[in-house]
Amino acid sequence: MSRTFSPEDEETLRQLHRDSVSRNDIARQMGWSVGTITNHARRLGLDFDRSATRAAVEARQVDLKEQRQQAQQRLMDFFNRQLNRAQGQYRLTGFDHVGQFVAQLVPEPPAKETKDLTTAAMQALNGALKLAQVDAESDTDKAKAALGSLGNALSAIYGGADDYREPGTD
């Protein structure tokens, strides 16, 4: 049997809203889903203050961006170390025919080691570029949103493009 949102539920919702109870807490107290409470609150003209949540999300986004930038720097440092190793002197070690340990410096690593070092460097570079792309897309989205808001504000002020006239051109 399905329940319906009764006039008593509406009054309880209004009262809890007046008492500044959060939307999630109202849903829990009343035994309804958050979506149901949101829909009925909207229908009743009730609005929930989301500024604290918005501020927490924005702070978290700043923290995550900082972590991505630190990871990006570490990946670039690793990339440079691997590339330097692939292009620099290399110590070969092993045992000679009588079992004696030998080490020899060669001008650059053998082909297999060069390939492995270069592969590791390129993987680090790809990771750093992907992290940079995440932040670039985020910044682009913010710029688009800001321009959209500006456009909406200008439309509201001037009542649309047809009514707009440059100041002083009456």
XYZ file of C-alpha atoms in Angstrom:
170
model
C 0.000 0.000 0.000
C 1.476 3.343 -1.007
C 1.400 6.400 1.202
C 0.339 9.829 0.053
C 1.775 13.099 1.268
C -1.046 14.369 3.460
C -1.916 17.907 4.590
C -0.517 16.897 8.008
C 2.765 15.947 6.295
C 2.789 19.327 4.564
C 2.333 21.127 7.892
C 5.066 19.015 9.522
C 7.356 19.843 6.593
C 6.592 23.565 6.931
C 7.213 23.492 10.698
C 10.504 21.607 10.429
C 11.586 23.977 7.664
C 10.764 26.976 9.895
C 12.867 25.330 12.611
C 15.805 25.267 10.142
C 16.001 21.482 10.081
C 18.013 20.249 7.106
C 16.286 18.575 4.205
C 17.982 15.230 4.920
C 17.009 15.369 8.596
C 13.414 16.216 7.674
C 13.323 13.201 5.362
C 14.685 10.978 8.130
C 12.275 12.304 10.760
C 9.243 12.074 8.511
C 10.139 8.719 6.961
C 10.145 9.997 3.385
C 12.929 10.000 0.811
C 15.020 13.119 0.334
C 13.646 13.418 -3.211
C 10.067 13.382 -1.949
C 10.827 16.066 0.617
C 12.616 18.146 -2.024
C 9.699 17.884 -4.456
C 7.049 18.774 -1.863
C 9.176 21.601 -0.428
C 9.574 23.051 -3.916
C 5.811 22.708 -4.522
C 5.147 24.503 -1.224
C 7.620 27.264 -2.060
C 10.126 26.228 0.600
C 13.818 26.639 -0.044
C 16.703 25.003 1.821
C 19.882 26.961 2.538
C 22.648 25.091 0.737
C 25.392 27.666 1.337
C 27.204 25.556 3.958
C 27.204 22.532 1.668
C 28.280 24.669 -1.292
C 31.140 26.156 0.751
C 32.280 22.694 1.874
C 32.194 21.380 -1.699
C 34.161 24.382 -2.962
C 36.758 23.953 -0.199
C 37.082 20.263 -1.080
C 37.529 21.148 -4.758
C 40.352 23.539 -3.841
C 42.008 20.789 -1.757
C 41.678 18.281 -4.596
C 43.131 20.739 -7.103
C 46.133 21.274 -4.821
C 46.592 17.494 -4.505
C 46.371 17.096 -8.291
C 48.993 19.814 -8.758
C 51.311 18.144 -6.239
C 50.841 14.767 -7.951
C 51.443 16.413 -11.314
C 54.717 17.899 -10.035
C 55.836 14.551 -8.630
C 55.053 12.838 -11.936
C 57.028 15.469 -13.832
C 59.965 15.036 -11.435
C 59.810 11.255 -11.988
C 59.598 11.813 -15.757
C 62.740 13.951 -15.688
C 64.653 11.467 -13.498
C 63.798 8.553 -15.804
C 64.691 10.522 -18.918
C 68.018 11.550 -17.370
C 68.726 7.931 -16.455
C 67.897 6.806 -20.009
C 70.317 9.366 -21.443
C 73.146 9.197 -18.914
C 75.911 6.869 -17.835
C 74.794 3.450 -16.714
C 76.470 0.980 -14.383
C 76.419 -2.578 -15.651
C 76.974 -5.202 -12.994
C 77.362 -8.946 -13.114
C 79.807 -11.787 -12.687
C 82.689 -12.723 -14.903
C 83.563 -16.236 -16.111
C 85.244 -17.117 -12.818
C 82.412 -15.817 -10.628
C 83.973 -12.512 -9.666
C 81.627 -9.540 -9.291
C 82.302 -6.867 -11.908
C 80.877 -3.409 -12.561
C 81.444 -1.223 -15.557
C 80.243 2.277 -16.486
C 78.907 2.589 -20.023
C 77.941 5.867 -21.742
C 74.232 4.979 -21.800
C 71.993 2.111 -20.754
C 71.556 -0.934 -22.957
C 68.547 -0.885 -25.296
C 66.225 -2.872 -22.982
C 66.897 -0.596 -20.008
C 66.587 2.512 -22.190
C 63.213 1.267 -23.403
C 62.035 0.518 -19.837
C 63.202 3.906 -18.522
C 61.615 5.733 -21.466
C 58.345 3.828 -21.027
C 58.244 4.726 -17.334
C 59.003 8.363 -18.189
C 56.236 8.511 -20.794
C 53.686 6.958 -18.427
C 54.552 9.595 -15.835
C 54.261 12.336 -18.460
C 50.847 11.023 -19.598
C 49.636 10.979 -15.992
C 50.826 14.551 -15.445
C 49.111 15.701 -18.638
C 45.833 14.038 -17.632
C 45.935 15.794 -14.260
C 46.596 19.111 -15.997
C 43.666 18.442 -18.340
C 41.295 17.898 -15.392
C 42.138 21.332 -14.019
C 42.020 22.968 -17.460
C 38.527 21.543 -18.101
C 37.405 22.643 -14.642
C 38.687 26.187 -15.252
C 36.994 26.239 -18.678
C 33.679 25.127 -17.154
C 33.944 27.876 -14.513
C 34.660 30.481 -17.191
C 31.690 29.297 -19.282
C 29.428 29.417 -16.218
C 30.614 32.922 -15.353
C 30.020 34.124 -18.914
C 26.577 32.490 -18.917
C 25.683 34.247 -15.676
C 26.919 37.541 -17.075
C 24.838 37.021 -20.219
C 21.734 36.249 -18.157
C 22.283 39.314 -16.007
C 22.718 41.551 -19.050
C 19.596 40.078 -20.638
C 17.648 40.798 -17.473
C 18.944 44.370 -17.335
C 18.409 45.238 -20.998
C 15.361 43.039 -21.669
C 16.925 41.196 -24.592
C 19.125 42.090 -27.531
C 16.360 43.868 -29.503
C 15.875 46.477 -26.800
C 19.563 47.140 -26.164
C 21.043 50.456 -27.285
C 24.527 51.738 -26.604
C 24.434 54.486 -23.958
C 24.083 57.939 -25.554
C 22.623 56.644 -28.874
C 18.940 57.506 -28.307
